[in-house]
Amino acid sequence: AQSVTQLDSQVPVFEEAPVELRCNYSSSVSVYLFWYVQYPNQGLQLLLKYLSGSTLVESINGFEAEFNKSQTSFHLRKPSVHISDTAEYFCAVSDSSASKIIFGSGTRLSIRP
Amino acid sequence: DAMVIQNPRYQVTQFGKPVTLSCSQTLNHNVMYWYQQKSSQAPKLLFHYYDKDFNNEADTPDNFQSRRPNTSFCFLDIRSPGLGDAAMYLCATSTALAGRGETQYFGPGTRLLVL
């Protein structure tokens, strides 16, 4: 069975500092991995996803995540955060046998000026 | 712009009084999902439709029902809301099921308050 673990429920950082949000998964088959972002009082929106190929995937707003099969991780990073990045970030997993995706419990990123 | 629309954004109901939440999409996607999200928790899938085929999650209470009269609309009916049903309800769509790595497109959610 699939599962996703987000180790940090909250991550406070200063503006322009780097950040890493951690995500580990378990799955018995090849996986698809996602990061969704939820801004306050809004629905979720896809930030980036890994399906196959290059293990490093990037978003349009400077985030990137690296698929590490040996460590079963898909950590999200940004070299310099902005106040507008304040949101909740959800890691998620599915695989070729799945009819749904499994979400992690989320990490709340708060940016201090 | 193509999108997922949820109405209303906020809904207040009384304990035990039936309530219906609505979702519409202009994306023409085959799959529509309903999630329940409680504060600081992951979205929890209640059920989904693939076209007209309804798929209920095993742990979704019988109190929750859904209807999809056409491709564009999907409704969530809560027959007798309890205090524990107060949550954000999210509708999402995708072109295919998750087994192909499809992106899900979410509406803004309806926040339900039960008095």
XYZ file of C-alpha atoms in Angstrom:
228
model
C 0.000 0.000 0.000
C 1.105 3.525 -0.705
C 1.837 6.084 1.976
C 3.382 9.524 2.234
C 5.178 11.041 5.200
C 5.860 14.733 5.560
C 8.145 14.966 8.551
C 7.638 18.658 9.295
C 4.189 20.028 10.048
C 5.501 23.606 10.119
C 8.590 25.258 8.672
C 9.300 28.898 9.548
C 11.963 30.666 7.483
C 13.110 34.200 6.867
C 12.422 35.883 3.554
C 15.139 35.241 0.954
C 16.426 32.232 2.906
C 16.541 28.750 1.349
C 13.988 26.140 2.337
C 13.563 22.384 2.084
C 10.275 20.602 2.726
C 10.760 16.897 3.258
C 8.665 14.094 1.816
C 9.158 10.352 1.994
C 6.933 7.778 0.372
C 6.384 4.049 0.288
C 5.113 2.119 -2.690
C 5.728 -1.324 -4.059
C 5.751 -0.277 -7.709
C 6.905 2.596 -9.869
C 5.479 5.829 -8.548
C 4.219 9.178 -9.644
C 5.006 11.960 -7.178
C 3.406 15.364 -6.766
C 3.701 18.548 -4.775
C 0.511 20.572 -4.422
C 0.301 24.007 -2.814
C -2.688 25.425 -0.944
C -2.815 29.172 -0.329
C -5.052 30.408 2.504
C -8.753 29.785 1.878
C -8.134 28.280 -1.538
C -8.119 24.861 -3.131
C -4.982 22.941 -3.960
C -3.009 23.550 -7.119
C -0.252 21.509 -8.668
C 3.238 22.879 -8.073
C 5.229 20.155 -9.848
C 5.209 16.422 -10.480
C 7.518 13.561 -11.330
C 6.297 10.911 -13.765
C 9.497 9.528 -15.308
C 12.773 10.622 -16.852
C 14.884 13.320 -15.228
C 14.794 13.004 -11.465
C 14.911 16.774 -10.985
C 11.673 18.600 -11.711
C 11.087 22.325 -11.531
C 8.135 24.657 -11.154
C 7.647 28.033 -12.815
C 8.066 29.938 -9.536
C 11.498 28.657 -8.558
C 10.698 25.485 -6.616
C 12.338 22.195 -7.504
C 12.089 18.625 -6.251
C 14.325 15.630 -6.742
C 13.111 12.058 -6.970
C 15.477 9.811 -5.019
C 14.489 6.198 -5.468
C 17.079 4.743 -3.099
C 15.962 7.014 -0.275
C 12.284 6.952 -1.327
C 12.188 10.722 -1.063
C 10.846 13.653 -3.049
C 11.982 16.725 -1.117
C 10.920 20.190 -2.250
C 13.456 23.026 -2.288
C 13.676 26.689 -3.098
C 16.938 28.654 -2.873
C 15.289 31.936 -1.844
C 11.721 32.221 -0.563
C 9.348 35.156 -0.853
C 6.488 36.255 1.373
C 4.091 35.093 -1.338
C 5.292 31.495 -0.835
C 3.443 31.383 2.484
C 1.108 28.406 2.087
C 0.555 24.766 2.970
C 2.418 22.267 0.826
C 1.205 18.721 0.276
C 3.267 15.881 -1.089
C 1.300 13.121 -2.834
C 1.897 9.748 -4.468
C 0.137 7.457 -6.891
C 1.207 4.556 -9.078
C 0.098 2.730 -12.189
C -2.264 0.492 -10.216
C -3.945 3.324 -8.336
C -7.281 4.990 -8.901
C -6.480 7.814 -6.506
C -3.579 9.778 -5.104
C -2.513 9.666 -1.473
C -1.736 12.988 0.181
C 0.688 13.609 3.004
C -0.415 15.530 6.064
C 1.029 18.800 4.760
C 3.751 21.245 5.754
C 2.846 24.810 6.597
C 5.515 27.184 5.286
C 5.565 30.536 7.033
C 7.856 33.302 5.827
C 9.143 35.956 8.199
C 10.170 39.352 6.822
C -10.569 30.490 -18.335
C -11.329 26.822 -17.875
C -11.876 26.121 -14.242
C -13.518 24.270 -11.374
C -16.230 26.265 -9.607
C -17.717 25.536 -6.218
C -20.810 27.140 -4.760
C -21.325 28.403 -2.220
C -17.895 29.246 -0.785
C -19.339 29.204 2.726
C -22.333 27.204 3.882
C -23.928 27.240 7.300
C -26.391 24.502 8.173
C -28.094 23.183 11.256
C -27.377 19.887 12.914
C -29.353 17.221 11.054
C -30.572 19.496 8.256
C -29.729 18.160 4.772
C -27.309 20.239 2.749
C -26.077 20.107 -0.843
C -22.788 21.448 -2.128
C -22.240 21.944 -5.827
C -19.305 21.759 -8.198
C -19.101 22.579 -11.868
C -16.238 22.379 -14.347
C -15.514 23.850 -17.734
C -12.535 21.552 -18.348
C -14.636 18.713 -19.793
C -12.761 16.243 -17.603
C -13.930 12.661 -17.224
C -13.195 12.322 -13.516
C -14.657 14.355 -10.665
C -13.636 13.927 -7.010
C -14.974 15.078 -3.661
C -12.563 15.512 -0.772
C -13.140 16.447 2.859
C -10.398 18.512 4.469
C -10.358 19.300 8.165
C -8.136 21.940 9.654
C -4.409 21.256 9.186
C -5.062 17.821 7.707
C -4.610 16.197 4.328
C -7.584 16.100 1.983
C -9.510 12.863 2.454
C -11.122 11.353 -0.618
C -14.830 10.647 -0.160
C -15.702 9.372 -3.637
C -15.145 9.944 -7.309
C -16.938 9.600 -10.634
C -15.327 8.338 -13.792
C -17.913 9.542 -16.290
C -21.094 8.094 -14.775
C -19.356 5.343 -12.820
C -19.496 6.095 -9.103
C -16.731 4.903 -6.760
C -17.206 5.235 -3.039
C -14.270 5.047 -0.624
C -14.713 2.225 1.867
C -14.623 4.525 4.889
C -16.969 7.211 3.562
C -20.010 7.408 5.860
C -23.416 6.569 4.393
C -24.456 10.078 5.363
C -22.544 11.339 2.325
C -24.005 10.883 -1.143
C -23.144 12.252 -4.557
C -24.826 12.890 -7.879
C -23.367 13.663 -11.288
C -26.215 14.532 -13.656
C -23.889 15.438 -16.532
C -20.199 15.902 -17.340
C -20.075 19.434 -15.991
C -21.812 19.162 -12.630
C -21.342 17.112 -9.498
C -23.145 17.459 -6.166
C -22.302 16.405 -2.637
C -25.317 15.689 -0.434
C -24.969 15.381 3.330
C -28.190 13.842 4.529
C -27.943 14.591 8.241
C -24.923 16.750 9.035
C -23.294 16.281 12.388
C -20.880 18.586 14.168
C -18.027 16.373 12.994
C -18.879 17.090 9.363
C -17.800 20.706 9.645
C -14.889 20.960 7.222
C -13.711 22.314 3.897
C -15.105 20.303 0.988
C -12.980 20.291 -2.123
C -14.038 19.287 -5.605
C -11.377 18.247 -8.114
C -11.283 17.029 -11.699
C -8.847 15.170 -13.923
C -8.816 13.788 -17.440
C -8.121 10.252 -16.220
C -7.633 8.321 -13.015
C -4.547 8.696 -10.871
C -2.917 5.564 -12.257
C -1.649 7.586 -15.224
C -0.085 10.346 -13.174
C -2.816 12.800 -14.068
C -2.925 16.223 -12.486
C -5.986 17.014 -10.406
C -7.530 20.473 -10.730
C -9.172 21.752 -7.575
C -11.945 24.208 -6.959
C -11.634 26.831 -4.205
C -13.641 24.713 -1.772
C -16.809 25.149 0.265
C -16.373 25.653 3.980
C -19.229 23.993 5.842
C -20.217 25.081 9.319
C -22.707 22.983 11.300
C -24.554 24.689 14.151
